[in-house]
Amino acid sequence: MKLALGPLLYYWPRQSVLDFYAGLADSPVDSVYLGETVCSRRHELRLDDWFEVGHMLAAAGKEVVISTQSLIESESDLKALRRIVRQTDFRVEANDMGAVRLLAEAGVANWIAGPTLNVFNPHTLQLLADTGATRWAVAPELSATTLAELRAGLAAPIETEIFAYGRLPLAHSARCFTARHFNLQKDTCEFRCLSILDGITLRTREGEPFLTLNGVQTQSARVHNLLGDLAAVREHGEVLRISPQGADTAQVVALFRAALDGATTPAEALAASRAWMVAEPCNGFWHGRAGVEQYVAA
């Protein structure tokens, strides 16, 4: 089973981003997703910089994928999207239907249907496959049971990528909640999310972690972690996606690789991962339960 590192969802300083990806060149990940998917105001790295990082990782033997934005809001966003579609060095992950349309019109094949396309039935997935998608990144809310039923309804199999680790990306909005947190407008946000490595935890009145604010993106407060479920997960997909976090991502990747290779058991890997997690674990969605739950089968 292959390991993929999803796109960086947070806004880190330029040098921190470059150092992070340089450190992954020798890691056991097979695919690396690059590019800004959350907010077009984040400009520490421009598109040409992402391409340069991609060439460095490709030279190290990694499959490189350029991810498109999940929420297109302006002509400048469209301009960047068109450049991504036109380039031929890397595969493309389409994260909105505008990207799907441009890829189809350009006759591009072998692209990836991103998780924010919200595919929940075989008819939609088959349409994307007929348009040229050869891999599908599953929406994190999908349960194992629903995923199995959906795959069984396809005319032909498609490579399936399961979100296996990281704070769950739940929603995108035109409003920036990080700016609102600091009592600022979105257009004058002062780039307050820069250097907030793992987002801002939103708590209930009782002080319980509830959600995570990440600019225009809302995430879970807990960390979705399927390490303990790997025996079942491998039956439903071919690729596991790990979402980058502010520290210790390489250690998390190594744990997944060790568990997949049989060097440690899934239960042992889950227990070891607690040292590297930025919050408590959850796996409820995978089991068809509330996403916030940490479910252990009896």
PDB file of N, CA and C in Angstrom, residues 185-255:
ATOM      1  N   GLN A 185     -10.886  42.182   9.180  1.00  0.00           N
ATOM      2  CA  GLN A 185     -11.581  41.818   7.961  1.00  0.00           C
ATOM      3  C   GLN A 185     -10.700  40.880   7.133  1.00  0.00           C
ATOM      4  N   LYS A 186     -11.330  40.084   6.294  1.00  0.00           N
ATOM      5  CA  LYS A 186     -10.577  39.129   5.484  1.00  0.00           C
ATOM      6  C   LYS A 186      -9.559  39.825   4.587  1.00  0.00           C
ATOM      7  N   ASP A 187      -9.945  40.947   3.960  1.00  0.00           N
ATOM      8  CA  ASP A 187      -9.048  41.629   3.025  1.00  0.00           C
ATOM      9  C   ASP A 187      -7.938  42.398   3.723  1.00  0.00           C
ATOM     10  N   THR A 188      -8.049  42.574   5.038  1.00  0.00           N
ATOM     11  CA  THR A 188      -7.001  43.245   5.816  1.00  0.00           C
ATOM     12  C   THR A 188      -6.633  42.348   7.008  1.00  0.00           C
ATOM     13  N   CYS A 189      -6.393  41.089   6.701  1.00  0.00           N
ATOM     14  CA  CYS A 189      -6.207  40.080   7.749  1.00  0.00           C
ATOM     15  C   CYS A 189      -4.845  40.149   8.419  1.00  0.00           C
ATOM     16  N   GLU A 190      -3.918  40.919   7.816  1.00  0.00           N
ATOM     17  CA  GLU A 190      -2.549  41.029   8.325  1.00  0.00           C
ATOM     18  C   GLU A 190      -1.841  39.664   8.324  1.00  0.00           C
ATOM     19  N   PHE A 191      -2.389  38.713   7.585  1.00  0.00           N
ATOM     20  CA  PHE A 191      -1.805  37.363   7.467  1.00  0.00           C
ATOM     21  C   PHE A 191      -1.545  36.745   8.838  1.00  0.00           C
ATOM     22  N   ARG A 192      -2.559  36.887   9.701  1.00  0.00           N
ATOM     23  CA  ARG A 192      -2.402  36.407  11.065  1.00  0.00           C
ATOM     24  C   ARG A 192      -2.232  34.886  11.168  1.00  0.00           C
ATOM     25  N   CYS A 193      -2.656  34.150  10.133  1.00  0.00           N
ATOM     26  CA  CYS A 193      -2.488  32.691  10.201  1.00  0.00           C
ATOM     27  C   CYS A 193      -1.049  32.262   9.926  1.00  0.00           C
ATOM     28  N   LEU A 194      -0.202  33.184   9.470  1.00  0.00           N
ATOM     29  CA  LEU A 194       1.192  32.842   9.227  1.00  0.00           C
ATOM     30  C   LEU A 194       1.870  32.442  10.534  1.00  0.00           C
ATOM     31  N   SER A 195       2.512  31.309  10.521  1.00  0.00           N
ATOM     32  CA  SER A 195       3.256  30.765  11.665  1.00  0.00           C
ATOM     33  C   SER A 195       2.373  30.133  12.739  1.00  0.00           C
ATOM     34  N   ILE A 196       1.043  30.094  12.521  1.00  0.00           N
ATOM     35  CA  ILE A 196       0.191  29.295  13.405  1.00  0.00           C
ATOM     36  C   ILE A 196       0.248  27.875  12.839  1.00  0.00           C
ATOM     37  N   LEU A 197       1.127  27.067  13.368  1.00  0.00           N
ATOM     38  CA  LEU A 197       1.529  25.831  12.709  1.00  0.00           C
ATOM     39  C   LEU A 197       0.410  24.825  12.517  1.00  0.00           C
ATOM     40  N   ASP A 198      -0.553  24.779  13.437  1.00  0.00           N
ATOM     41  CA  ASP A 198      -1.610  23.776  13.361  1.00  0.00           C
ATOM     42  C   ASP A 198      -2.992  24.380  13.566  1.00  0.00           C
ATOM     43  N   GLY A 199      -3.166  25.652  13.213  1.00  0.00           N
ATOM     44  CA  GLY A 199      -4.467  26.274  13.347  1.00  0.00           C
ATOM     45  C   GLY A 199      -4.764  26.716  14.778  1.00  0.00           C
ATOM     46  N   ILE A 200      -5.944  27.299  14.968  1.00  0.00           N
ATOM     47  CA  ILE A 200      -6.374  27.810  16.273  1.00  0.00           C
ATOM     48  C   ILE A 200      -7.503  26.936  16.795  1.00  0.00           C
ATOM     49  N   THR A 201      -7.334  26.375  17.975  1.00  0.00           N
ATOM     50  CA  THR A 201      -8.355  25.507  18.556  1.00  0.00           C
ATOM     51  C   THR A 201      -9.516  26.339  19.086  1.00  0.00           C
ATOM     52  N   LEU A 202     -10.710  25.980  18.658  1.00  0.00           N
ATOM     53  CA  LEU A 202     -11.936  26.617  19.140  1.00  0.00           C
ATOM     54  C   LEU A 202     -12.540  25.716  20.210  1.00  0.00           C
ATOM     55  N   ARG A 203     -12.867  26.289  21.368  1.00  0.00           N
ATOM     56  CA  ARG A 203     -13.379  25.500  22.479  1.00  0.00           C
ATOM     57  C   ARG A 203     -14.812  25.870  22.815  1.00  0.00           C
ATOM     58  N   THR A 204     -15.513  24.933  23.422  1.00  0.00           N
ATOM     59  CA  THR A 204     -16.866  25.195  23.902  1.00  0.00           C
ATOM     60  C   THR A 204     -16.789  26.039  25.172  1.00  0.00           C
ATOM     61  N   ARG A 205     -17.927  26.477  25.667  1.00  0.00           N
ATOM     62  CA  ARG A 205     -17.955  27.253  26.920  1.00  0.00           C
ATOM     63  C   ARG A 205     -17.444  26.434  28.101  1.00  0.00           C
ATOM     64  N   GLU A 206     -17.530  25.120  27.966  1.00  0.00           N
ATOM     65  CA  GLU A 206     -17.014  24.249  29.025  1.00  0.00           C
ATOM     66  C   GLU A 206     -15.522  23.986  28.878  1.00  0.00           C
ATOM     67  N   GLY A 207     -14.907  24.557  27.839  1.00  0.00           N
ATOM     68  CA  GLY A 207     -13.470  24.412  27.653  1.00  0.00           C
ATOM     69  C   GLY A 207     -13.050  23.201  26.856  1.00  0.00           C
ATOM     70  N   GLU A 208     -14.021  22.485  26.261  1.00  0.00           N
ATOM     71  CA  GLU A 208     -13.683  21.308  25.469  1.00  0.00           C
ATOM     72  C   GLU A 208     -13.290  21.701  24.047  1.00  0.00           C
ATOM     73  N   PRO A 209     -12.217  21.126  23.501  1.00  0.00           N
ATOM     74  CA  PRO A 209     -11.853  21.398  22.099  1.00  0.00           C
ATOM     75  C   PRO A 209     -13.005  20.992  21.181  1.00  0.00           C
ATOM     76  N   PHE A 210     -13.349  21.875  20.229  1.00  0.00           N
ATOM     77  CA  PHE A 210     -14.523  21.655  19.388  1.00  0.00           C
ATOM     78  C   PHE A 210     -14.169  21.633  17.905  1.00  0.00           C
ATOM     79  N   LEU A 211     -13.509  22.689  17.439  1.00  0.00           N
ATOM     80  CA  LEU A 211     -13.097  22.801  16.046  1.00  0.00           C
ATOM     81  C   LEU A 211     -11.720  23.449  15.990  1.00  0.00           C
ATOM     82  N   THR A 212     -11.141  23.505  14.803  1.00  0.00           N
ATOM     83  CA  THR A 212      -9.884  24.205  14.570  1.00  0.00           C
ATOM     84  C   THR A 212     -10.100  25.224  13.463  1.00  0.00           C
ATOM     85  N   LEU A 213      -9.694  26.469  13.713  1.00  0.00           N
ATOM     86  CA  LEU A 213      -9.801  27.521  12.714  1.00  0.00           C
ATOM     87  C   LEU A 213      -8.511  27.576  11.905  1.00  0.00           C
ATOM     88  N   ASN A 214      -8.648  27.536  10.592  1.00  0.00           N
ATOM     89  CA  ASN A 214      -7.488  27.611   9.698  1.00  0.00           C
ATOM     90  C   ASN A 214      -7.848  28.508   8.526  1.00  0.00           C
ATOM     91  N   GLY A 215      -7.881  29.815   8.766  1.00  0.00           N
ATOM     92  CA  GLY A 215      -8.261  30.751   7.722  1.00  0.00           C
ATOM     93  C   GLY A 215      -9.698  30.526   7.298  1.00  0.00           C
ATOM     94  N   VAL A 216      -9.930  30.292   6.004  1.00  0.00           N
ATOM     95  CA  VAL A 216     -11.285  30.065   5.502  1.00  0.00           C
ATOM     96  C   VAL A 216     -11.702  28.607   5.671  1.00  0.00           C
ATOM     97  N   GLN A 217     -10.815  27.797   6.205  1.00  0.00           N
ATOM     98  CA  GLN A 217     -11.105  26.375   6.390  1.00  0.00           C
ATOM     99  C   GLN A 217     -11.417  26.076   7.848  1.00  0.00           C
ATOM    100  N   THR A 218     -12.420  25.231   8.061  1.00  0.00           N
ATOM    101  CA  THR A 218     -12.745  24.727   9.394  1.00  0.00           C
ATOM    102  C   THR A 218     -12.317  23.266   9.466  1.00  0.00           C
ATOM    103  N   GLN A 219     -11.589  22.933  10.524  1.00  0.00           N
ATOM    104  CA  GLN A 219     -11.111  21.567  10.712  1.00  0.00           C
ATOM    105  C   GLN A 219     -11.630  21.008  12.029  1.00  0.00           C
ATOM    106  N   SER A 220     -11.456  19.711  12.195  1.00  0.00           N
ATOM    107  CA  SER A 220     -11.776  19.092  13.479  1.00  0.00           C
ATOM    108  C   SER A 220     -10.755  19.511  14.523  1.00  0.00           C
ATOM    109  N   ALA A 221     -11.138  19.436  15.779  1.00  0.00           N
ATOM    110  CA  ALA A 221     -10.183  19.696  16.859  1.00  0.00           C
ATOM    111  C   ALA A 221      -9.304  18.471  17.092  1.00  0.00           C
ATOM    112  N   ARG A 222      -9.895  17.299  16.966  1.00  0.00           N
ATOM    113  CA  ARG A 222      -9.144  16.059  17.148  1.00  0.00           C
ATOM    114  C   ARG A 222      -8.422  15.664  15.866  1.00  0.00           C
ATOM    115  N   VAL A 223      -7.497  14.738  15.991  1.00  0.00           N
ATOM    116  CA  VAL A 223      -6.715  14.261  14.860  1.00  0.00           C
ATOM    117  C   VAL A 223      -7.257  12.907  14.403  1.00  0.00           C
ATOM    118  N   HIS A 224      -7.750  12.879  13.185  1.00  0.00           N
ATOM    119  CA  HIS A 224      -8.217  11.634  12.583  1.00  0.00           C
ATOM    120  C   HIS A 224      -7.021  10.704  12.405  1.00  0.00           C
ATOM    121  N   ASN A 225      -7.107   9.494  12.946  1.00  0.00           N
ATOM    122  CA  ASN A 225      -5.954   8.585  12.939  1.00  0.00           C
ATOM    123  C   ASN A 225      -6.448   7.155  12.716  1.00  0.00           C
ATOM    124  N   LEU A 226      -6.110   6.588  11.561  1.00  0.00           N
ATOM    125  CA  LEU A 226      -6.546   5.226  11.227  1.00  0.00           C
ATOM    126  C   LEU A 226      -5.448   4.189  11.407  1.00  0.00           C
ATOM    127  N   LEU A 227      -4.407   4.526  12.150  1.00  0.00           N
ATOM    128  CA  LEU A 227      -3.338   3.551  12.369  1.00  0.00           C
ATOM    129  C   LEU A 227      -3.868   2.268  12.999  1.00  0.00           C
ATOM    130  N   GLY A 228      -4.777   2.394  13.952  1.00  0.00           N
ATOM    131  CA  GLY A 228      -5.313   1.214  14.615  1.00  0.00           C
ATOM    132  C   GLY A 228      -6.267   0.405  13.759  1.00  0.00           C
ATOM    133  N   ASP A 229      -6.688   0.968  12.637  1.00  0.00           N
ATOM    134  CA  ASP A 229      -7.666   0.310  11.761  1.00  0.00           C
ATOM    135  C   ASP A 229      -7.044  -0.206  10.467  1.00  0.00           C
ATOM    136  N   LEU A 230      -5.720  -0.252  10.390  1.00  0.00           N
ATOM    137  CA  LEU A 230      -5.059  -0.541   9.125  1.00  0.00           C
ATOM    138  C   LEU A 230      -5.443  -1.898   8.523  1.00  0.00           C
ATOM    139  N   ALA A 231      -5.705  -2.884   9.362  1.00  0.00           N
ATOM    140  CA  ALA A 231      -6.055  -4.203   8.829  1.00  0.00           C
ATOM    141  C   ALA A 231      -7.295  -4.117   7.947  1.00  0.00           C
ATOM    142  N   ALA A 232      -8.282  -3.313   8.362  1.00  0.00           N
ATOM    143  CA  ALA A 232      -9.505  -3.142   7.576  1.00  0.00           C
ATOM    144  C   ALA A 232      -9.314  -2.122   6.468  1.00  0.00           C
ATOM    145  N   VAL A 233      -8.550  -1.077   6.743  1.00  0.00           N
ATOM    146  CA  VAL A 233      -8.366   0.002   5.768  1.00  0.00           C
ATOM    147  C   VAL A 233      -7.746  -0.521   4.483  1.00  0.00           C
ATOM    148  N   ARG A 234      -6.789  -1.416   4.568  1.00  0.00           N
ATOM    149  CA  ARG A 234      -6.088  -1.876   3.362  1.00  0.00           C
ATOM    150  C   ARG A 234      -7.006  -2.643   2.418  1.00  0.00           C
ATOM    151  N   GLU A 235      -8.159  -3.087   2.903  1.00  0.00           N
ATOM    152  CA  GLU A 235      -9.100  -3.790   2.039  1.00  0.00           C
ATOM    153  C   GLU A 235      -9.885  -2.825   1.145  1.00  0.00           C
ATOM    154  N   HIS A 236      -9.845  -1.537   1.454  1.00  0.00           N
ATOM    155  CA  HIS A 236     -10.732  -0.581   0.798  1.00  0.00           C
ATOM    156  C   HIS A 236     -10.010   0.454  -0.065  1.00  0.00           C
ATOM    157  N   GLY A 237      -8.686   0.414  -0.126  1.00  0.00           N
ATOM    158  CA  GLY A 237      -7.971   1.408  -0.915  1.00  0.00           C
ATOM    159  C   GLY A 237      -6.556   0.979  -1.214  1.00  0.00           C
ATOM    160  N   GLU A 238      -5.900   1.800  -2.011  1.00  0.00           N
ATOM    161  CA  GLU A 238      -4.523   1.501  -2.427  1.00  0.00           C
ATOM    162  C   GLU A 238      -3.516   2.533  -1.925  1.00  0.00           C
ATOM    163  N   VAL A 239      -4.021   3.687  -1.467  1.00  0.00           N
ATOM    164  CA  VAL A 239      -3.149   4.779  -1.027  1.00  0.00           C
ATOM    165  C   VAL A 239      -3.687   5.333   0.284  1.00  0.00           C
ATOM    166  N   LEU A 240      -2.796   5.670   1.210  1.00  0.00           N
ATOM    167  CA  LEU A 240      -3.178   6.335   2.457  1.00  0.00           C
ATOM    168  C   LEU A 240      -2.632   7.764   2.448  1.00  0.00           C
ATOM    169  N   ARG A 241      -3.491   8.728   2.802  1.00  0.00           N
ATOM    170  CA  ARG A 241      -3.057  10.125   2.840  1.00  0.00           C
ATOM    171  C   ARG A 241      -2.791  10.559   4.275  1.00  0.00           C
ATOM    172  N   ILE A 242      -1.618  11.142   4.474  1.00  0.00           N
ATOM    173  CA  ILE A 242      -1.226  11.742   5.751  1.00  0.00           C
ATOM    174  C   ILE A 242      -1.169  13.246   5.553  1.00  0.00           C
ATOM    175  N   SER A 243      -1.849  13.991   6.405  1.00  0.00           N
ATOM    176  CA  SER A 243      -1.867  15.447   6.279  1.00  0.00           C
ATOM    177  C   SER A 243      -0.745  16.046   7.131  1.00  0.00           C
ATOM    178  N   PRO A 244       0.063  16.956   6.573  1.00  0.00           N
ATOM    179  CA  PRO A 244       1.184  17.526   7.336  1.00  0.00           C
ATOM    180  C   PRO A 244       0.714  18.248   8.597  1.00  0.00           C
ATOM    181  N   GLN A 245       1.512  18.158   9.658  1.00  0.00           N
ATOM    182  CA  GLN A 245       1.265  18.910  10.884  1.00  0.00           C
ATOM    183  C   GLN A 245       2.529  19.677  11.250  1.00  0.00           C
ATOM    184  N   GLY A 246       2.411  20.564  12.230  1.00  0.00           N
ATOM    185  CA  GLY A 246       3.481  21.510  12.524  1.00  0.00           C
ATOM    186  C   GLY A 246       4.806  20.887  12.921  1.00  0.00           C
ATOM    187  N   ALA A 247       4.765  19.712  13.505  1.00  0.00           N
ATOM    188  CA  ALA A 247       5.993  19.031  13.911  1.00  0.00           C
ATOM    189  C   ALA A 247       5.769  17.530  13.847  1.00  0.00           C
ATOM    190  N   ASP A 248       6.843  16.794  13.670  1.00  0.00           N
ATOM    191  CA  ASP A 248       6.845  15.328  13.776  1.00  0.00           C
ATOM    192  C   ASP A 248       6.092  14.602  12.659  1.00  0.00           C
ATOM    193  N   THR A 249       5.870  15.260  11.532  1.00  0.00           N
ATOM    194  CA  THR A 249       5.209  14.567  10.421  1.00  0.00           C
ATOM    195  C   THR A 249       6.039  13.375   9.952  1.00  0.00           C
ATOM    196  N   ALA A 250       7.348  13.527   9.901  1.00  0.00           N
ATOM    197  CA  ALA A 250       8.210  12.436   9.444  1.00  0.00           C
ATOM    198  C   ALA A 250       8.082  11.216  10.348  1.00  0.00           C
ATOM    199  N   GLN A 251       7.932  11.430  11.653  1.00  0.00           N
ATOM    200  CA  GLN A 251       7.777  10.310  12.580  1.00  0.00           C
ATOM    201  C   GLN A 251       6.452   9.584  12.350  1.00  0.00           C
ATOM    202  N   VAL A 252       5.404  10.361  12.051  1.00  0.00           N
ATOM    203  CA  VAL A 252       4.100   9.755  11.771  1.00  0.00           C
ATOM    204  C   VAL A 252       4.170   8.920  10.496  1.00  0.00           C
ATOM    205  N   VAL A 253       4.813   9.465   9.461  1.00  0.00           N
ATOM    206  CA  VAL A 253       4.984   8.732   8.203  1.00  0.00           C
ATOM    207  C   VAL A 253       5.720   7.416   8.458  1.00  0.00           C
ATOM    208  N   ALA A 254       6.777   7.475   9.252  1.00  0.00           N
ATOM    209  CA  ALA A 254       7.566   6.272   9.540  1.00  0.00           C
ATOM    210  C   ALA A 254       6.734   5.219  10.273  1.00  0.00           C
ATOM    211  N   LEU A 255       5.855   5.656  11.170  1.00  0.00           N
ATOM    212  CA  LEU A 255       4.993   4.712  11.879  1.00  0.00           C
ATOM    213  C   LEU A 255       4.034   4.012  10.922  1.00  0.00           C
TER     214      LEU A 255
END
